[in-house]
Each structure stands twice: as structure tokens, then as C-alpha cells.
Coordinates of C-alpha atoms in Angstrom, one line a residue:
X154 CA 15.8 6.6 -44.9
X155 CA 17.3 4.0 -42.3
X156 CA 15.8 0.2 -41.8
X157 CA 14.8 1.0 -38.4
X158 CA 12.2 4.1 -39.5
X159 CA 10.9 2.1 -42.7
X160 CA 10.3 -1.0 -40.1
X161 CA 8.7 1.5 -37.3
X162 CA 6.5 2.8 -39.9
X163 CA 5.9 -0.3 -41.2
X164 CA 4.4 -1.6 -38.7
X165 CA 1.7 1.6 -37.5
X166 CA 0.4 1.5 -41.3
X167 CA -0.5 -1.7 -41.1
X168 CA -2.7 -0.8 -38.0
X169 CA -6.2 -0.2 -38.7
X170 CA -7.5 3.4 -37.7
X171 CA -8.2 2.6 -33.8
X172 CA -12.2 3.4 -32.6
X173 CA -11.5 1.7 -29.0
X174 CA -10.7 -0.2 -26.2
X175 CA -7.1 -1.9 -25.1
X176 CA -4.7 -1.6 -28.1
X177 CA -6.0 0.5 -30.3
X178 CA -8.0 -2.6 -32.0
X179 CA -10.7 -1.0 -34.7
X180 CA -12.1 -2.0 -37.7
X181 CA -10.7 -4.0 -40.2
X182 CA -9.4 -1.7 -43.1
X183 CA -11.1 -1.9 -46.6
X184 CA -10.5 -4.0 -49.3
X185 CA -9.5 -2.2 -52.8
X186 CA -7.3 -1.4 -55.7
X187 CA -4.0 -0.9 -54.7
X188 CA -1.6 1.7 -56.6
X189 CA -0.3 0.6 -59.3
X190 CA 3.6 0.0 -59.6
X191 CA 4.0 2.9 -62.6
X192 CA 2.2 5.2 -60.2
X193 CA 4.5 4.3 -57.6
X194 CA 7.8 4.9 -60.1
X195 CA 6.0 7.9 -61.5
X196 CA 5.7 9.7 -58.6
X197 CA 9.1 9.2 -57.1
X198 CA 10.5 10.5 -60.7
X199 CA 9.2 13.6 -60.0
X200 CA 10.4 13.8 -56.5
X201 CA 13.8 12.5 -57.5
X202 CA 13.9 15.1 -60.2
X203 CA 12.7 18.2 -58.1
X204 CA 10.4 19.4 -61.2
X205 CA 7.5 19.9 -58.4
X206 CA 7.6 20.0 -54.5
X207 CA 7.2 16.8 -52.8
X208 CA 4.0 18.5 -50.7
X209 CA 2.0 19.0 -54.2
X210 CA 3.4 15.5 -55.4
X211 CA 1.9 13.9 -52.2
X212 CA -1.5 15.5 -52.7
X213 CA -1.7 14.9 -56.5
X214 CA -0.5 11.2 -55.9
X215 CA -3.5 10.9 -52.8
X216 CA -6.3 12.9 -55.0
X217 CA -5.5 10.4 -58.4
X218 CA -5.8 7.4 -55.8
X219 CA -8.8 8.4 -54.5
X220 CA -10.1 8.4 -57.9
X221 CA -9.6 5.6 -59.3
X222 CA -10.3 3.5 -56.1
X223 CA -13.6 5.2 -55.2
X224 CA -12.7 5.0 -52.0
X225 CA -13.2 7.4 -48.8
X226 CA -9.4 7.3 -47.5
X227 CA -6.8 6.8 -50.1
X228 CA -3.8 6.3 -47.3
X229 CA -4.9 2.3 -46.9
X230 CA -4.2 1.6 -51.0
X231 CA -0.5 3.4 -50.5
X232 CA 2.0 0.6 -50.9
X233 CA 3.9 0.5 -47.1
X234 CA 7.2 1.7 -48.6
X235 CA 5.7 4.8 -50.2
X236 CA 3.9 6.0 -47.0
X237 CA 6.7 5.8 -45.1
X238 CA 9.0 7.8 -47.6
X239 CA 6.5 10.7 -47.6
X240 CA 6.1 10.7 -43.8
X241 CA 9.9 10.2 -42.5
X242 CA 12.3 10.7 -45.9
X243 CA 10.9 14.0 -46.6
X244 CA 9.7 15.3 -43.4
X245 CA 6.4 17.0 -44.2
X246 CA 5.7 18.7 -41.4
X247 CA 3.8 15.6 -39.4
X248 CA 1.9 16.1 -36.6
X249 CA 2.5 13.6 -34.1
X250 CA 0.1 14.0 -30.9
X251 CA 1.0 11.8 -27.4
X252 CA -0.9 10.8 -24.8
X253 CA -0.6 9.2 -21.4
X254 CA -2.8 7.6 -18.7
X255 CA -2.8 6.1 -15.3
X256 CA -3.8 2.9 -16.9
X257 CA 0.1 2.8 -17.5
X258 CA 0.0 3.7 -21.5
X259 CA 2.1 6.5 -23.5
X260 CA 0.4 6.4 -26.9
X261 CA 1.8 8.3 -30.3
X262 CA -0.5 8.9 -33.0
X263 CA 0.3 10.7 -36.9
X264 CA -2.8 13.0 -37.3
X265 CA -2.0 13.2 -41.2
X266 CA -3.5 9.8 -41.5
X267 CA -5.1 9.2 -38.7
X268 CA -2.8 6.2 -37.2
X269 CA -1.4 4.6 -34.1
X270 CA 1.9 5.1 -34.7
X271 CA 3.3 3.6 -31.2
X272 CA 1.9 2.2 -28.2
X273 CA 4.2 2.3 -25.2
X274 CA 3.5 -0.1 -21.8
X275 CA 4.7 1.9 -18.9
X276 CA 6.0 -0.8 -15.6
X277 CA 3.7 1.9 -13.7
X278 CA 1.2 4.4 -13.9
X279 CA 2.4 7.6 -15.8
X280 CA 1.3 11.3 -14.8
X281 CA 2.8 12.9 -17.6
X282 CA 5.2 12.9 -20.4
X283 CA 7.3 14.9 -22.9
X284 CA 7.5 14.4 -26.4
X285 CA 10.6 15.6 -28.3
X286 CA 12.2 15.2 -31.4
X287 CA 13.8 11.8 -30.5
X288 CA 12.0 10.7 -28.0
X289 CA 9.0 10.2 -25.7
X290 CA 9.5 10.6 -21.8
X291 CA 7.0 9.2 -19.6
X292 CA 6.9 10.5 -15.5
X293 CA 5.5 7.7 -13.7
X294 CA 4.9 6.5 -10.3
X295 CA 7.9 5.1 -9.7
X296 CA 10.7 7.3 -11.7
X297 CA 10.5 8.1 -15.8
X298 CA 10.9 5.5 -18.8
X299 CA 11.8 6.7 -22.3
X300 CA 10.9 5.5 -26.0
X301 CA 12.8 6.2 -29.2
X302 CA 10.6 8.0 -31.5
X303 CA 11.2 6.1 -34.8
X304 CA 12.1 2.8 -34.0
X305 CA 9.5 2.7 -30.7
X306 CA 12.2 1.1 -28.4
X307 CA 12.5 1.6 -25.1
X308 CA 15.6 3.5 -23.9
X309 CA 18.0 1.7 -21.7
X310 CA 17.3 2.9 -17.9
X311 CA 21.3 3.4 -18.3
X312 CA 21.4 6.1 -20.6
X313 CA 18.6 8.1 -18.5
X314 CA 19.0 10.4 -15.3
X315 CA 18.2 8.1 -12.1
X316 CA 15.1 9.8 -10.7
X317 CA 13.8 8.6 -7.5
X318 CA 10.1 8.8 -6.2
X319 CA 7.0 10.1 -8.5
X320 CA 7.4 12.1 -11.0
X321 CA 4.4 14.5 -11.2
X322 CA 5.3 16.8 -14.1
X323 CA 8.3 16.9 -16.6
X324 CA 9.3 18.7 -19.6
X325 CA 13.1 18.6 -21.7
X326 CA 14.4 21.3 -24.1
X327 CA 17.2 20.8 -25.7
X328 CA 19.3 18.8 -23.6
X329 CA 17.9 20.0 -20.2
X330 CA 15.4 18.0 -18.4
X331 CA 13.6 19.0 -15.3
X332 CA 11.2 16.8 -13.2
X333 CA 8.9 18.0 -10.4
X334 CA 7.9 15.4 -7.5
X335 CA 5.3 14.6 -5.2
X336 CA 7.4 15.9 -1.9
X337 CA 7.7 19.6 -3.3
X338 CA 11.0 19.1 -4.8
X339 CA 12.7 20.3 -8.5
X340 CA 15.8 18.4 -10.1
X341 CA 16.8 19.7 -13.3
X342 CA 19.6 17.4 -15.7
X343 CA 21.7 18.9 -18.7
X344 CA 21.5 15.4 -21.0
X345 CA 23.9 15.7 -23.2
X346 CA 26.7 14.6 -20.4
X347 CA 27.5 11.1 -20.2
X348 CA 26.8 10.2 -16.0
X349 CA 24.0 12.8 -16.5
X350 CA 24.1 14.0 -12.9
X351 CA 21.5 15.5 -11.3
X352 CA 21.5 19.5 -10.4
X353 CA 19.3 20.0 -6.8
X354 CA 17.1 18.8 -5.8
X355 CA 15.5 22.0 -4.6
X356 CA 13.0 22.4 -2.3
X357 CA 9.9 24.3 -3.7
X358 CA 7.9 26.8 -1.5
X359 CA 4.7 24.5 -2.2
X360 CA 3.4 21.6 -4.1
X361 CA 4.4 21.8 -7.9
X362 CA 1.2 21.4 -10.5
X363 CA 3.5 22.2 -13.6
X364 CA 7.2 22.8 -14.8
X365 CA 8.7 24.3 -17.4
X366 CA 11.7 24.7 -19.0
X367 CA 11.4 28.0 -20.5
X368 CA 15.0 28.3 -21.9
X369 CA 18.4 25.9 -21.3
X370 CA 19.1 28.0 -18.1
X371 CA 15.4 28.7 -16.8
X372 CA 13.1 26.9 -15.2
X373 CA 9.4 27.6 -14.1
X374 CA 7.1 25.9 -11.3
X375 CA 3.7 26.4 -11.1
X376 CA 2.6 26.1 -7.3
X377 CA -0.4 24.9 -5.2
X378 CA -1.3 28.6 -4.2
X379 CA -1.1 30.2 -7.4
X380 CA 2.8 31.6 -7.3
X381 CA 4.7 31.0 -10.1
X382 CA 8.5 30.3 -9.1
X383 CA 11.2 31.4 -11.2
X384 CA 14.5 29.3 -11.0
X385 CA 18.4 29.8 -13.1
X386 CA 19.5 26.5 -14.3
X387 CA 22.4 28.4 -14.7
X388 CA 26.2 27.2 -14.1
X389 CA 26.5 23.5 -12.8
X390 CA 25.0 23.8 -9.2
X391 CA 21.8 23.6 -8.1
X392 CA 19.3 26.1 -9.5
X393 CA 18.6 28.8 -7.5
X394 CA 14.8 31.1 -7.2
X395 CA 15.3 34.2 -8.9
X396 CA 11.3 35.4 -9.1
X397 CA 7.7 34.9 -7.9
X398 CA 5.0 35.9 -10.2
X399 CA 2.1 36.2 -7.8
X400 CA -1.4 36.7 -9.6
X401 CA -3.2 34.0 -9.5
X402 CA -5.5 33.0 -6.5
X403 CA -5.3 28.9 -6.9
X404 CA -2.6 26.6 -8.3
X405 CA -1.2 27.3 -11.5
X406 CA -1.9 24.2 -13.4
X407 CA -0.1 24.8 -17.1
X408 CA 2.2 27.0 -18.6
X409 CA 3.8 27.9 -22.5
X410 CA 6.5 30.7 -23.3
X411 CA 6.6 32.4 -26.4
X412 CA 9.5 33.5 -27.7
X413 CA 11.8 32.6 -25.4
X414 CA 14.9 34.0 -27.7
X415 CA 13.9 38.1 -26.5
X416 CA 11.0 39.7 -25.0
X417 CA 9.3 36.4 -23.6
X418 CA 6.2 36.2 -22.9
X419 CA 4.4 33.6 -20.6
X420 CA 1.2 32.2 -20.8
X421 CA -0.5 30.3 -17.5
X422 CA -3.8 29.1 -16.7
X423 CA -4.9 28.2 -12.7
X424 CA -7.8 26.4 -11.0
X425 CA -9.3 30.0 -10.5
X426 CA -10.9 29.8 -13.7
X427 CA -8.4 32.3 -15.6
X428 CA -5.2 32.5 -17.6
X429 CA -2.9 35.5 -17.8
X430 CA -0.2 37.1 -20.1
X431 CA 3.0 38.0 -18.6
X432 CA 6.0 39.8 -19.5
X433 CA 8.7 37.1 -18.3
X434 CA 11.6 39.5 -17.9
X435 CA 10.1 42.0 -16.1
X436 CA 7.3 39.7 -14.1
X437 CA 4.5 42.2 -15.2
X438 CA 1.2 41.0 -15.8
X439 CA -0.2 42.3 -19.3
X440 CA -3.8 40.4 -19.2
X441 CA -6.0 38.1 -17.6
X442 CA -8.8 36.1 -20.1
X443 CA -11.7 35.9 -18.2
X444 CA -14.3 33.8 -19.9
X445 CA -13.7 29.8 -17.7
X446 CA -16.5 29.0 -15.0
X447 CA -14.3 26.1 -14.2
X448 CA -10.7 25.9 -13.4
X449 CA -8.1 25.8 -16.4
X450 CA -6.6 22.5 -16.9
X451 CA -4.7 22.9 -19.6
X452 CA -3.6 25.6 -22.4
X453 CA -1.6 25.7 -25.8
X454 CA -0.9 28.6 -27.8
X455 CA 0.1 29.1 -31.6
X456 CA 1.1 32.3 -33.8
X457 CA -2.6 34.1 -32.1
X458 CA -4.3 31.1 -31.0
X459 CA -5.4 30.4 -27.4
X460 CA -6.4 27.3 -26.3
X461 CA -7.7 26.4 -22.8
X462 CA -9.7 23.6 -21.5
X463 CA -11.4 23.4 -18.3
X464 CA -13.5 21.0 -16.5
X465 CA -16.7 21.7 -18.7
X466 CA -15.4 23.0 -22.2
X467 CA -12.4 23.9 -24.2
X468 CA -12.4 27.3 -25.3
X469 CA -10.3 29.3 -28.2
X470 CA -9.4 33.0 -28.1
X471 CA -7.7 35.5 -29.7
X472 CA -4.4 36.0 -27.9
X473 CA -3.7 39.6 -29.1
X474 CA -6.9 40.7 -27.8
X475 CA -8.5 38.4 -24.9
X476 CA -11.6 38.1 -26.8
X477 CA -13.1 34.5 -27.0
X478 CA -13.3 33.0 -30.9
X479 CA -15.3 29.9 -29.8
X480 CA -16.1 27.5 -27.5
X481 CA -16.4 24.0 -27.7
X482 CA -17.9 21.2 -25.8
X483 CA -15.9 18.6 -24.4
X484 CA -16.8 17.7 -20.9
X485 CA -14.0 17.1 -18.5
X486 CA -11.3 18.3 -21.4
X487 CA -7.9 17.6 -19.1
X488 CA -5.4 18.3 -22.2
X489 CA -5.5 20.6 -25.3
X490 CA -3.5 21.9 -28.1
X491 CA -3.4 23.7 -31.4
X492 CA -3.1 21.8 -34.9
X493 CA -3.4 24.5 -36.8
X494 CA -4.7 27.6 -38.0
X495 CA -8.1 26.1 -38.2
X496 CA -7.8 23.1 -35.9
X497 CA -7.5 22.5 -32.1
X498 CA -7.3 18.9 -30.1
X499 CA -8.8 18.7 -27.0
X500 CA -8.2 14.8 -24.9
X501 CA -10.6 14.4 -21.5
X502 CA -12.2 12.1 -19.2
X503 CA -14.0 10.5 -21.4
X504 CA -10.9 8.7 -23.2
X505 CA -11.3 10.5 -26.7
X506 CA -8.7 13.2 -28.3
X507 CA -11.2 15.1 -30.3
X508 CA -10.2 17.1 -33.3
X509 CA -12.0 20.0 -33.9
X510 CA -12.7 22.4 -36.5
X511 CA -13.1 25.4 -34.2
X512 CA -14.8 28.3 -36.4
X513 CA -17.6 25.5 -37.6
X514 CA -17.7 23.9 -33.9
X515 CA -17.5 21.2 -35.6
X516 CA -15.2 17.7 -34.7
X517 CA -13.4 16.3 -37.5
X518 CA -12.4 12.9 -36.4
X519 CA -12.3 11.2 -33.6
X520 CA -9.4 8.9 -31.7
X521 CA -10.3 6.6 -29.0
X522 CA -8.4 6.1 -25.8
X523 CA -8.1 3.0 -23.4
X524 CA -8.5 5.4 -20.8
X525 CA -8.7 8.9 -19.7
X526 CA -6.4 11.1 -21.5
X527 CA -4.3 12.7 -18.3
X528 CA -1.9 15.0 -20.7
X529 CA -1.7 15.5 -23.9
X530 CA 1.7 17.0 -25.9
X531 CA 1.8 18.2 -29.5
X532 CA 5.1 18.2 -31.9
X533 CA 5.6 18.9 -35.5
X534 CA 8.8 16.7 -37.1

């Protein structure tokens, strides 16, 4: 593990969990019996000599901790070094959810244990962001700033595309970025060039709620008046409009493709309360969930799990059938997204990111904002 990821991890497990206000500032953590030396060398023995996954070592190590200590949460008695092996060395699947906020903040948090794991300034107020991989992309105001993901620098304003004006939506696959703007305009980047030039930009038929880049050579918009346009990132020119999908009757506010390697499909959700299935070869519309009496803010899907949150509620459905598995209430939920088979996040209004056991109705935990949560993203390392 390199210097730079045990020093970034470091420092967000030292943080205490945050429960509010500017900075993530919370209670102090609890005093207790630390883990012992032995159990330290013990444990990494058995890594080291591959008698037991590292997943089943991790959760024996935590359960014995939590024994001895009598403590609720065994993760503050983990010696710093040891923490960080289990969550960057060996990659256990983390969930790492970001958030963003006109206040001007891009925050990352590790839902494994709970923690702050960067806290990123913007120079201006940021609409929305993209997490990847290697790094978090803020669209702002005024352009898009960029943070390493493990060592929670900011990138050099060199080594990113030169966008001009506001940035009102953005996402990146791969090595293709595309940014949607304020004056109705889509300019798409391939990243992995050095001078990174930009491809367009291309005027949209109507203000752009959403964009997505469905595949390295396609790119959707989601419109004001509920068309869907359809662009080929194609070649090295500009993109060019191949398709409308026209079913929705107010803007299309958020979009997700599944299985974008054959046979995509595309999910979308719009201000007129529904969200519908689509065959994204053919442009067919398979189903429409109708279920909202608010418009649909936001939507994330995983394996059969829906999730869409609206102005007054976040609900979960079953995406092979349209029928609704719960609902949950979060007032003013303006970002969701699925954890798990069992789990769903919802972030609103009211500066919380709520983490919810969905068939109980239940909220797990609880992680506190400095402001409203404007968008949400979800990535597993």
C-alpha cells in the first residue's frame, strides 16, 4: 500500500463519526482498550498466509474486539495502520458515497465505518459531481475542480479539460467526460489525451436537467420538455443527435443504463411524477412505474432494485415487475442510491444522507450535512 493512501486514511480515522454542522465536527470518540499488538501480528499471519479469506479475517478480528472492549463500535480501538490495510490493501468492496452542495462542499464518506473520509472546498458553488475510481469531479458555477481519491489533493486545473461557464450536470466513464451547461449546450472530452480537447459544444434542442454517458461513444441529455436526446460520441468531431425518446410529459431529471455491453436498457425518472424502462437500441418504451405524487428527483438501480426519490418520499420497487416494495419517508429526498440488497441511501433538504433498511422501514444510521444534499453518487472500490 503506498505512503500517500496510508497518510489519506490516516487522517479520516482519526475523524470522529460527524453528527453536524461545518466540518464534519461530532462527538469526541470513546476512550478504551486498544488491540493488542499479538492481535495485530496474529491477524495479518493469517492474511499473509491465505489459510482464511481476508473478509472472514476482518469480521473475526472486529467480533473478538468488540468483546473484549465491551464497546458499541469496535473500528475506534483498530490501530490506524490496520484499518487502513483492510480498507485500501485488500480492497473489500468499500462503499464510498459523495455528496455536493451549493454551500461550495464535495464531501466523501466510507459507509463500512461510518467516516468522513475527505472534505473538499469548492472556489464556488457546485451543482453536481462525479465520483470515479480515481477521482471526484465537482461541476460548479464557474467551470469543474477535481480531487484525487486517495490522497484527497486537488488536481492541477492543467491536467483538466478547460470548461467555460456553469456546469449544470456531468458524468465520466472511462476516459470520456461530458458536461451539460446552463445555455443549452453539451461538450463531451476523451481524457486520456494529453491537451484533452474539447469535442462540440453542441447545441441542445432545450435546457439539459441530466447527462449521461451511457457507453465511451454515447451520450444521453435529459431535456426541459421531457425528450430524452440521444448523441454518438463517436470519431473525433463533435457528437452528432442520433435519437429522441419522447414519453415523458416534463423534464427528465435522472437517468441509469444497465447493461450497456448488449441489450441496454435505460432507466429515467421526470418531474411528471413517473419513471420508465426503455429498450435503448430500439427507443421502445417497456414500462412506466406509476406510484410518485411528486416529481422524480432522482433514481438508482441495482441487480432488481429501484430506487426513486421525489419531493415527499423515496420509494423502492421491484424493477422486473413495477410493483412498489416500500416506501420511505424522507421529505424533500433530492438524491438516492442503492447500498445493497437490503439497504438504500436517500440525501435531501434537510442536510442528512439517511441509510435505510428498506424491508423494516427502518434507518440505520444517520450522516449529517453542512447543507442540503444537491446530488448524491454511489461507487464500490
Amino acid at each position: 500500500m503506498g505512503n500517500r493512501q496510508i497518510e489519506a486514511y490516516k487522517q479520516a480515522a482519526g475523524q470522529p463519526q460527524p453528527s453536524g454542522g461545518e466540518g464534519g465536527e461530532g462527538a469526541p470518540k470513546k476512550k478504551g482498550a486498544s488491540a493488542s499488538g499479538a492481535d495485530t501480528k496474529a491477524f495479518l499471519e493469517e492474511l499473509e498466509a491465505g489459510r482464511i479469506k481476508w473478509r472472514n479475517a476482518a469480521l473475526a478480528f472486529l467480533q473478538g474486539t468488540h468483546a473484549r472492549t465491551g464497546e458499541h463500535s469496535a473500528v475506534s480501538h483498530l490501530p490506524v495502520d490496520l484499518l487502513s490495510t483492510i480498507v485500501f490493501m485488500f480492497r473489500p468492496s468499500v462503499p464510498l458515497v459523495a455528496t455536493c452542495c451549493p454551500s461550495g462542499v464535495v464531501r466523501v464518506w466510507e459507509l463500512n465505518f461510518m467516516r468522513l473520509v475527505h472534505s473538499f472546498p469548492t472556489s464556488n458553488a457546485a451543482y453536481t459531481m462525479k465520483i470515479t475510481d480515481r477521482m471526484v469531479i465537482g461541476g460548479l458555477q464557474r467551470g469543474i475542480e477535481a480531487w484525487d481519491l486517495w490522497d484527497g489533493k486537488q488536481r492541477p486545473a492543467a491536467s483538466l479539460p478547460a470548461v467555460q461557464g456553469t456546469v449544470w450536470c456531468v458524468d465520466a466513464k472511462r476516459d470520456t467526460l461530458a458536461c451539460a451547461h446552463t445555455d443549452r449546450t453539451l461538450t463531451v472530452w476523451d481524457l486520456s489525451g494529453a491537451r484533452k480537447e474539447p469535442r462540440g459544444p453542441v447545441a441542445c434542442s432545450d435546457w439539459v436537467h441530466c447527462v449521461l454517458v451511457a457507453a465511451a461513444d454515447l451520450v444521453l441529455c435529459g431535456l426541459r420538455g421531457g425528450v430524452i436526446e440521444v448523441w454518438s460520441a463517436a470519431g473525433t468531431g463533435a457528437p452528432t443527435r442520433v435519437r429522441k425518446l419522447e414519453k415523458h410529459n416534463e423534464a427528465v431529471t435522472c437517468m441509469q443504463v444497465l447493461n450497456p455491453a448488449g441489450g441496454a436498457r435505460l432507466v429515467t425518472g421526470s418531474y411528471d411524477t413517473t419513471l420508465k424502462l426503455w429498450d435503448l437500441d430500439t427507443g421502445a418504451c417497456l414500462r412506466t412505474f406509476t406510484d410518485h405524487t411528486a416529481g422524480v428527483l432522482s433514481l438508482c438501480v441495482k441487480g432488481d432494485i429501484l430506487v426513486s426519490g421525489s419531493g415527499n418520499n423515496v420509494k423502492v420497487w421491484n424493477l422486473s415487475t413495477g410493483e412498489v416494495r416500500q416506501t420511505l419517508p424522507h421529505d424533500e429526498a433530492l438524491c438516492v442510491s442503492v447500498l445493497d440488497d437490503a439497504h438504500v441511501i436517500s440525501g435531501g433538504a434537510d442536510a442528512e444522507v439517511r441509510v435505510w433498511d428498506f424491508e423494516a422501514g427502518n434507518v440505520v444510521t444517520t450522516l449529517h450535512n453542512s447543507s442540503q444534499v444537491f446530488y448524491m453518487e454511489m461507487i464500490y472500490l
